[in-house]
Amino acid sequence: MFSILIANPKGGSGKSTLATNLAGYYAAAGRKVMLGDVDRQQSSLGWLTRRAASLPAISGWEVKVGEPTRVPRGTEVIVLDSSAGLHGKKLEALVERVDRVIVPIQPSPFDMTASEAFLAKLFEEKAVRKGRAYVGVVGMRVDPRTRSARELESFLSQFEVPVLAWLRDTQLYVHAATQGATLFDYRPAQVARDRESWQPIIDWLRISEGRVG
């Protein structure tokens, strides 16, 4: 079983957008995927209630940190959407149970300030230090050609963390979310540009999971 945590202490950073679309990718690829929601608002599980039965299946899972959990038999991939303000023992408990952590960050001074202490703490976690969990960053709602993107990349260089991709600000994500859908539920020609932006994330995870090629 391969597990991925989407985490950032700041609300509105794009965690649910990243988590739901990542779950959608694995579902479209024919994997048995479970979308776990650690956020009290249960945004991702609410999204699942709008998902049409005709779309590739994604199972929902309300995760309560510190309580015993049993993953349903046959699950191949778990994507965990976490809450804002995640820190301390809750952060430690989640990082201990996953293979990869993806941190979505928007290129604004507020987001970078809020993420600085979080990233520093994340790299202090035992699972990360011991190489049991690896961390990557995704720039959200950003054009990689802009000054703000360069500033974000410069900010992240102090952590030596890979910037996996830059996902642009587009209404496609909003329209998909209202239907419980993802970019990977549309015809490739409709979302070609955005799927191309996702490819480095997918490649990083495939290599991590040992599924090269």
XYZ file of C-alpha atoms in Angstrom:
213
model
C 0.000 0.000 0.000
C 1.322 3.441 -0.981
C 0.320 6.466 1.134
C 0.559 10.202 0.488
C -0.109 13.058 2.910
C -1.110 16.492 1.620
C -0.220 19.031 4.313
C 0.173 22.759 4.942
C -0.673 24.654 8.141
C -2.378 27.479 6.261
C -6.015 27.277 5.224
C -6.780 27.915 1.567
C -3.395 26.683 0.357
C -4.918 24.187 -2.080
C -4.704 20.985 -0.026
C -8.117 19.626 -0.991
C -7.631 20.521 -4.664
C -4.348 18.616 -4.673
C -5.694 15.661 -2.674
C -8.883 15.152 -4.684
C -7.154 15.428 -8.060
C -4.401 13.078 -6.950
C -7.010 10.548 -5.831
C -8.731 11.075 -9.193
C -5.514 10.291 -11.051
C -5.050 6.975 -9.254
C -8.714 6.044 -9.703
C -8.553 6.799 -13.427
C -5.443 4.614 -13.615
C -7.448 1.699 -12.257
C -5.968 1.681 -8.757
C -8.053 1.024 -5.634
C -7.681 4.390 -3.958
C -8.921 5.689 -0.637
C -9.252 9.413 0.086
C -8.720 9.984 3.782
C -9.863 13.256 5.353
C -8.192 14.463 8.549
C -9.733 17.944 8.296
C -12.635 18.755 10.649
C -14.396 20.489 7.751
C -14.320 17.196 5.826
C -13.971 19.064 2.521
C -12.684 16.062 0.609
C -15.364 13.712 1.887
C -17.980 16.348 1.027
C -16.526 16.428 -2.482
C -16.938 12.650 -2.702
C -20.691 12.924 -2.044
C -20.980 14.890 -5.306
C -19.011 12.354 -7.327
C -21.063 10.540 -9.968
C -21.243 6.751 -9.777
C -20.212 6.622 -13.438
C -16.756 8.047 -12.626
C -13.829 5.861 -11.460
C -14.472 4.854 -7.863
C -12.772 6.557 -4.921
C -13.475 5.345 -1.391
C -13.804 7.805 1.469
C -12.237 7.455 4.905
C -12.601 9.763 7.902
C -9.261 9.568 9.696
C -9.073 10.433 13.387
C -5.487 10.927 14.501
C -4.620 8.929 17.591
C -7.469 6.450 17.165
C -7.041 2.917 15.811
C -7.656 2.691 12.089
C -8.059 -0.261 9.780
C -7.526 0.217 6.073
C -10.121 -1.652 3.983
C -8.838 -4.811 2.340
C -7.596 -4.339 -1.204
C -6.680 -0.665 -0.869
C -3.642 0.126 -3.030
C -3.213 3.875 -2.579
C -4.186 6.221 0.270
C -4.297 9.996 -0.183
C -4.679 11.927 3.087
C -6.056 15.477 3.065
C -5.048 17.188 6.316
C -6.327 20.144 8.299
C -5.005 23.684 8.608
C -2.845 24.206 11.678
C -1.488 20.655 11.615
C 1.435 20.421 14.038
C 2.902 18.633 17.033
C 1.884 15.059 17.824
C -0.798 15.003 15.126
C 1.747 15.917 12.468
C 4.192 13.353 13.815
C 1.540 10.608 13.846
C 0.531 11.270 10.241
C 4.073 11.546 8.877
C 4.941 8.243 10.575
C 2.261 6.410 8.609
C 2.895 7.757 5.089
C 5.449 7.252 2.324
C 5.344 10.735 0.806
C 4.348 14.233 1.956
C 3.342 16.893 -0.563
C 3.137 20.494 0.624
C 1.062 22.876 -1.531
C 2.210 26.496 -1.272
C 0.959 29.643 -2.974
C 3.535 32.285 -3.961
C 2.531 34.997 -1.524
C 4.443 36.437 1.459
C 1.672 35.277 3.797
C 1.812 31.689 2.558
C 5.589 31.557 2.615
C 5.732 32.950 6.156
C 3.120 30.464 7.355
C 4.935 27.577 5.669
C 8.476 28.373 6.852
C 8.190 26.999 10.390
C 6.078 24.089 9.152
C 8.680 22.969 6.606
C 11.454 23.293 9.182
C 9.472 21.135 11.607
C 8.589 18.650 8.887
C 12.251 18.032 8.132
C 12.867 17.412 11.832
C 10.339 14.566 11.921
C 12.016 11.219 12.496
C 10.340 9.547 9.527
C 11.714 12.234 7.200
C 15.197 12.282 8.771
C 15.442 8.489 8.528
C 14.316 8.463 4.889
C 11.046 6.616 5.521
C 9.006 9.556 4.195
C 10.035 12.046 1.528
C 8.811 15.600 1.055
C 7.986 17.536 -2.121
C 6.378 20.930 -2.748
C 3.811 21.992 -5.340
C 3.337 25.649 -6.242
C -0.390 26.343 -6.382
C -2.199 28.951 -8.495
C 1.017 30.218 -10.028
C 2.587 30.801 -13.420
C 6.197 29.508 -13.302
C 7.325 32.368 -15.571
C 6.411 35.058 -13.042
C 8.498 36.881 -10.475
C 6.373 35.465 -7.659
C 7.242 31.936 -8.768
C 10.958 32.790 -8.712
C 10.570 34.259 -5.230
C 8.833 31.096 -4.041
C 11.548 28.912 -5.545
C 14.213 31.047 -3.853
C 12.386 30.733 -0.529
C 12.215 26.943 -0.866
C 15.906 26.627 -1.721
C 16.786 27.019 1.974
C 15.080 23.686 2.658
C 16.585 21.798 -0.290
C 13.113 20.459 -1.033
C 12.120 19.560 -4.603
C 9.525 21.781 -6.255
C 7.596 19.102 -8.102
C 5.307 21.269 -10.213
C 3.580 24.602 -10.715
C -0.204 24.369 -11.052
C -1.847 27.386 -12.651
C -4.886 29.268 -11.426
C -7.745 27.987 -13.578
C -11.505 27.610 -13.229
C -11.157 24.008 -14.395
C -10.424 22.963 -10.813
C -13.458 24.861 -9.529
C -15.809 23.412 -12.138
C -14.512 19.899 -11.525
C -14.853 20.236 -7.749
C -18.521 21.238 -7.945
C -19.217 17.924 -9.701
C -17.037 15.730 -7.503
C -14.742 15.335 -10.498
C -11.044 15.882 -11.265
C -8.927 16.829 -14.252
C -8.398 13.119 -14.823
C -12.111 12.541 -15.383
C -12.169 14.821 -18.447
C -11.111 13.943 -21.960
C -7.339 14.508 -22.266
C -7.793 17.051 -25.054
C -9.914 19.227 -22.749
C -7.261 19.496 -20.055
C -4.026 18.807 -21.930
C -2.169 21.847 -20.593
C -3.020 21.129 -16.979
C -2.349 17.403 -17.195
C 1.096 18.266 -18.520
C 1.689 20.362 -15.387
C 0.748 17.363 -13.243
C 3.166 14.981 -14.945
C 6.225 15.794 -12.751
C 4.147 15.073 -9.619
C 2.998 11.764 -11.061
C 6.535 10.840 -12.134
C 7.918 11.609 -8.640
C 5.288 9.406 -7.041
C 5.702 6.592 -9.576
C 9.454 6.475 -8.919
C 8.801 6.568 -5.169
C 6.397 3.669 -5.509
C 8.763 1.731 -7.757
C 6.471 2.013 -10.800
C 8.853 3.482 -13.357
C 7.748 3.360 -16.983
